Amino acid sequence: MTDVVLLDGGMGQELLHRSAQKPHPMWSAKVMLDEPEIVEAVHRDFIDAGARIITLNNYTATPERLKREGRPDLFEPLQHKAIEIARRARDQSKLGHKNKVRIAGCLPPLYASYKPELAPSFEECLKRYQVIADIQAPSVDLFICETMSSIKEGKAAAIAGIKTGRPTWLGFTLEDSLNVCLRSKEPLIDAINEVMDIGVEAILLNCSLPEAISAAMETLSSRFNTVGVYANGFASIDALQPGGTVENLIVRNDLGPENYADFALSWVKSGAKIVGGCCEVGPSHIAQLEKQLIAKGYSLQSHL
């Protein structure tokens, strides 16, 4: 029997569907302040759906993004709020206790998703990621570096996580073509070679087209032992600009729970030991994925 770690799905889009507020550049952070009960409910729904790891809702709460919105003072309060809500959701869920659900800290792009050109130098990235990692480390079980668009940014985030002593998983995002390159146009194989010896526990592909992930699976699983994947449900991310909102992004209508589970099972067969979902992958997707994995004889775990 093969062990698989099942992650949660996309928090930001799920909050968008549940909140009465209009989209905002600080979307998930704003909802966390104004409607924390919705964030807690989403965490809990992912746990109830079968997720063995939930990730802090702090993707938009970097000092750089908050400064852009004129609220740098919110950095520490938002970090602590995200931790508080995730812990409460896990502790109040019977399934969370039974499955020993773990909480992952989030090291996201500093300025904006899919914009590698905005990242500063490697040394500056490392310095800034260390600030985020250090404040989360005492309260999380591991770190996931999410949606890294370039080798420079991904390596810096991963080293910051590793320096805290927490297990660190590094997730790269791929361009929408099937060229198996990061958003920076750097080949995925170069990215893997650059980070494979720095101490990351797993290398992931996330927030990418499912088809792009499928095209990259051979490269990923042949170069690193412990790999994982979680795709998004967008048709394209071209309309998203720094400081903008997701309201102009087109959502695919062919990635319901069953279709998404089909993709995820194919990734597991190709070597993925960690699967979950990103933007537009909700609790119903995770529930279907759990059902299919168990039916295929996989053992679901919270640890590798």
XYZ file of C-alpha atoms in Angstrom:
304
model
C 0.000 0.000 0.000
C 1.396 3.399 -1.022
C 1.193 6.387 1.325
C -0.142 9.664 -0.061
C -0.410 13.032 1.695
C -3.650 14.847 0.827
C -3.474 18.646 0.993
C -6.342 21.110 1.156
C -7.528 23.168 -1.821
C -7.543 26.827 -2.773
C -8.465 29.155 0.082
C -8.667 32.506 -1.746
C -11.207 31.518 -4.388
C -13.302 29.627 -1.855
C -13.473 32.759 0.290
C -14.470 34.739 -2.789
C -17.424 32.412 -3.349
C -18.596 32.648 0.271
C -18.043 36.292 1.189
C -20.402 39.148 0.370
C -17.441 41.506 -0.041
C -16.160 42.574 -3.436
C -12.717 41.330 -4.614
C -9.839 43.329 -3.170
C -6.042 43.230 -3.697
C -5.686 42.092 -0.076
C -8.601 39.726 -0.542
C -7.891 36.799 1.771
C -6.301 39.047 4.391
C -9.284 41.432 4.379
C -11.762 38.583 4.815
C -9.653 37.213 7.663
C -10.030 40.530 9.496
C -13.669 41.221 8.661
C -15.129 37.701 8.421
C -12.802 35.307 10.271
C -15.626 32.819 10.699
C -15.622 32.217 6.927
C -11.898 31.460 6.899
C -12.334 29.052 9.792
C -15.260 27.367 8.034
C -13.221 26.845 4.854
C -10.350 25.298 6.810
C -12.793 23.045 8.614
C -14.564 22.037 5.391
C -11.240 21.007 3.849
C -10.445 18.932 6.936
C -13.885 17.324 6.823
C -13.322 16.593 3.120
C -10.196 14.616 4.007
C -7.259 17.042 3.884
C -4.413 15.920 6.147
C -2.607 19.270 5.849
C -4.131 22.762 5.851
C -2.154 25.864 4.922
C -2.286 29.207 6.714
C -4.420 31.864 5.053
C -1.592 34.394 4.796
C -0.806 34.269 1.068
C -1.431 38.007 0.557
C -0.019 39.075 3.922
C 3.623 39.698 2.981
C 5.190 42.978 4.147
C 5.666 43.980 0.508
C 2.013 43.551 -0.468
C 0.759 45.197 2.702
C 3.060 48.172 2.165
C 1.709 48.533 -1.389
C -1.796 48.759 0.070
C -0.724 51.249 2.740
C -1.098 48.810 5.661
C 2.374 47.554 6.657
C 1.217 47.643 10.270
C -1.001 44.621 9.644
C 1.832 42.181 8.961
C 2.266 40.667 12.426
C -1.444 40.818 13.374
C -2.392 38.991 10.171
C 0.231 36.312 10.690
C -1.005 35.643 14.225
C -4.635 35.748 13.103
C -4.014 33.167 10.370
C -2.345 30.853 12.896
C -5.131 31.303 15.443
C -7.883 30.522 12.914
C -6.143 27.471 11.455
C -5.488 26.017 14.901
C -9.070 26.575 15.992
C -10.439 24.947 12.844
C -8.223 21.916 13.330
C -8.851 21.565 17.045
C -12.625 21.907 16.731
C -12.876 19.338 13.944
C -13.299 15.746 15.069
C -11.737 14.590 11.816
C -8.851 16.980 12.326
C -8.050 15.394 15.659
C -8.577 11.847 14.386
C -6.409 12.305 11.315
C -3.781 14.352 13.166
C -4.030 17.140 10.622
C -0.906 19.280 10.341
C -0.713 23.020 9.748
C 1.605 24.336 7.047
C 3.121 27.775 7.110
C 2.921 29.628 3.799
C 5.841 31.367 2.113
C 4.219 33.010 -0.943
C 5.526 35.311 -3.696
C 6.620 38.535 -2.036
C 4.949 40.978 -4.426
C 2.567 39.142 -6.756
C 1.773 35.727 -8.190
C 3.267 34.765 -11.573
C 5.500 37.853 -11.767
C 9.114 36.664 -11.364
C 10.433 39.978 -12.643
C 9.240 41.722 -9.469
C 11.396 39.691 -7.096
C 14.514 41.496 -5.800
C 17.975 39.937 -5.632
C 18.437 36.489 -4.134
C 20.036 37.962 -1.013
C 17.183 40.419 -0.541
C 14.567 37.702 -1.144
C 16.219 35.515 1.481
C 16.286 38.353 4.002
C 12.606 39.125 3.489
C 11.467 35.507 3.535
C 13.338 34.957 6.782
C 11.154 37.587 8.445
C 7.989 35.707 7.421
C 9.375 32.266 8.252
C 10.621 33.262 11.686
C 7.251 34.608 12.807
C 5.369 31.501 11.653
C 7.871 28.791 12.603
C 6.950 28.375 16.298
C 3.314 27.682 15.370
C 3.444 25.504 12.246
C 4.428 21.909 11.529
C 6.103 22.565 8.175
C 6.473 25.199 5.483
C 5.143 25.180 1.935
C 6.806 27.685 -0.399
C 3.934 28.272 -2.803
C 3.718 29.448 -6.406
C 7.399 30.233 -6.870
C 7.828 31.627 -10.386
C 11.628 31.632 -10.535
C 14.576 29.665 -9.227
C 15.844 32.711 -7.317
C 12.634 33.304 -5.413
C 11.972 29.620 -4.760
C 15.457 28.894 -3.481
C 15.412 31.924 -1.170
C 12.017 30.999 0.302
C 13.084 27.380 0.811
C 16.327 28.278 2.567
C 14.432 30.641 4.886
C 12.066 27.833 5.825
C 14.860 25.311 6.283
C 16.783 27.680 8.552
C 13.920 27.586 11.067
C 14.334 23.831 11.443
C 10.878 23.079 10.063
C 10.428 20.597 7.187
C 10.137 22.662 4.011
C 8.390 21.851 0.732
C 9.148 23.965 -2.313
C 6.418 24.551 -4.896
C 7.128 25.967 -8.355
C 4.477 27.261 -10.760
C 4.739 26.447 -14.481
C 3.938 28.585 -17.486
C 0.674 27.743 -19.217
C 2.345 26.077 -22.208
C 3.566 22.482 -22.118
C 7.232 23.542 -22.307
C 7.962 22.401 -18.720
C 9.332 25.802 -17.699
C 8.728 28.057 -14.737
C 6.909 31.348 -15.279
C 10.401 32.869 -15.524
C 11.027 30.685 -18.625
C 13.698 28.782 -16.667
C 13.481 25.037 -17.408
C 12.028 23.004 -14.560
C 14.988 20.637 -14.673
C 17.328 23.570 -13.958
C 15.200 24.565 -10.987
C 15.256 21.042 -9.571
C 19.009 20.759 -10.028
C 19.515 24.094 -8.266
C 17.552 23.197 -5.139
C 17.824 19.426 -4.813
C 20.739 19.591 -2.362
C 19.700 22.500 -0.132
C 17.597 20.373 2.209
C 14.019 20.617 0.946
C 11.894 17.638 1.974
C 9.733 17.753 -1.162
C 9.543 19.565 -4.480
C 6.058 20.474 -5.674
C 4.323 21.936 -8.700
C 1.365 24.145 -7.870
C -1.013 26.798 -9.212
C -0.496 25.642 -12.793
C -2.677 24.161 -15.506
C -3.315 20.458 -14.864
C -2.079 19.727 -18.370
C 1.186 21.594 -17.709
C 1.698 19.566 -14.544
C 1.037 16.314 -16.407
C 3.626 17.284 -19.014
C 6.161 17.943 -16.248
C 5.635 14.808 -14.157
C 8.375 12.723 -15.784
C 10.938 15.478 -15.287
C 9.838 16.018 -11.692
C 9.608 12.441 -10.480
C 12.770 11.289 -12.252
C 14.929 13.983 -10.625
C 13.654 14.077 -7.022
C 12.349 11.313 -4.798
C 9.554 13.068 -2.916
C 7.343 15.162 -5.147
C 3.851 16.601 -5.059
C 1.371 18.506 -7.205
C -1.721 20.686 -6.896
C -3.146 22.511 -9.891
C -5.428 25.523 -10.299
C -8.712 25.723 -12.171
C -8.088 28.853 -14.231
C -8.197 28.873 -18.030
C -5.421 31.487 -17.986
C -3.738 33.850 -15.532
C -2.771 36.502 -18.109
C -5.307 39.051 -16.836
C -3.929 39.106 -13.297
C -1.762 42.132 -12.543
C 0.190 43.108 -9.390
C -2.185 44.778 -6.976
C -5.150 43.608 -9.031
C -7.917 41.143 -8.251
C -8.984 37.780 -9.596
C -12.385 38.929 -10.836
C -11.180 39.081 -14.460
C -9.780 35.549 -14.489
C -11.745 32.931 -16.404
C -12.553 29.752 -14.521
C -12.598 26.462 -16.395
C -15.877 24.573 -16.559
C -14.300 21.171 -17.198
C -12.572 20.633 -13.852
C -15.300 19.381 -11.578
C -14.438 17.062 -8.696
C -14.395 13.891 -10.794
C -12.306 15.318 -13.625
C -9.861 16.878 -11.204
C -9.570 13.592 -9.327
C -8.732 11.864 -12.612
C -5.830 14.264 -13.131
C -4.636 13.837 -9.539
C -4.735 10.042 -9.707
C -2.648 10.140 -12.870
C -0.075 12.268 -11.040
C 0.039 9.804 -8.165
C 0.583 6.977 -10.633
C 3.441 9.018 -12.098
C 5.153 9.335 -8.728
C 3.466 12.127 -6.775
C 3.339 11.422 -3.047
C 1.564 14.700 -2.210
C -1.614 15.915 -3.938
C -4.197 18.591 -3.316
C -5.661 21.601 -5.041
C -4.994 25.278 -5.645
C -7.260 28.092 -6.895
C -10.821 26.977 -7.749
C -10.285 23.524 -6.218
C -12.716 23.372 -3.319
C -13.738 20.966 -0.552
C -15.908 18.912 -2.919
C -12.841 18.282 -5.097
C -10.784 17.177 -2.095
C -13.599 14.921 -0.874
C -13.818 13.237 -4.269
C -10.056 12.882 -4.424
C -9.956 11.269 -0.982
C -12.705 8.864 -2.032
C -10.894 7.860 -5.216
C -7.509 7.463 -3.529
C -8.946 5.197 -0.849
C -10.839 3.184 -3.481
C -7.558 2.656 -5.337
C -5.911 1.314 -2.178
C -3.784 4.322 -1.188
C -3.160 5.041 2.493
C -3.692 8.715 3.330
C -1.246 10.255 5.782
C -0.325 13.649 7.218
C 3.409 12.883 7.068
C 5.654 11.685 4.274
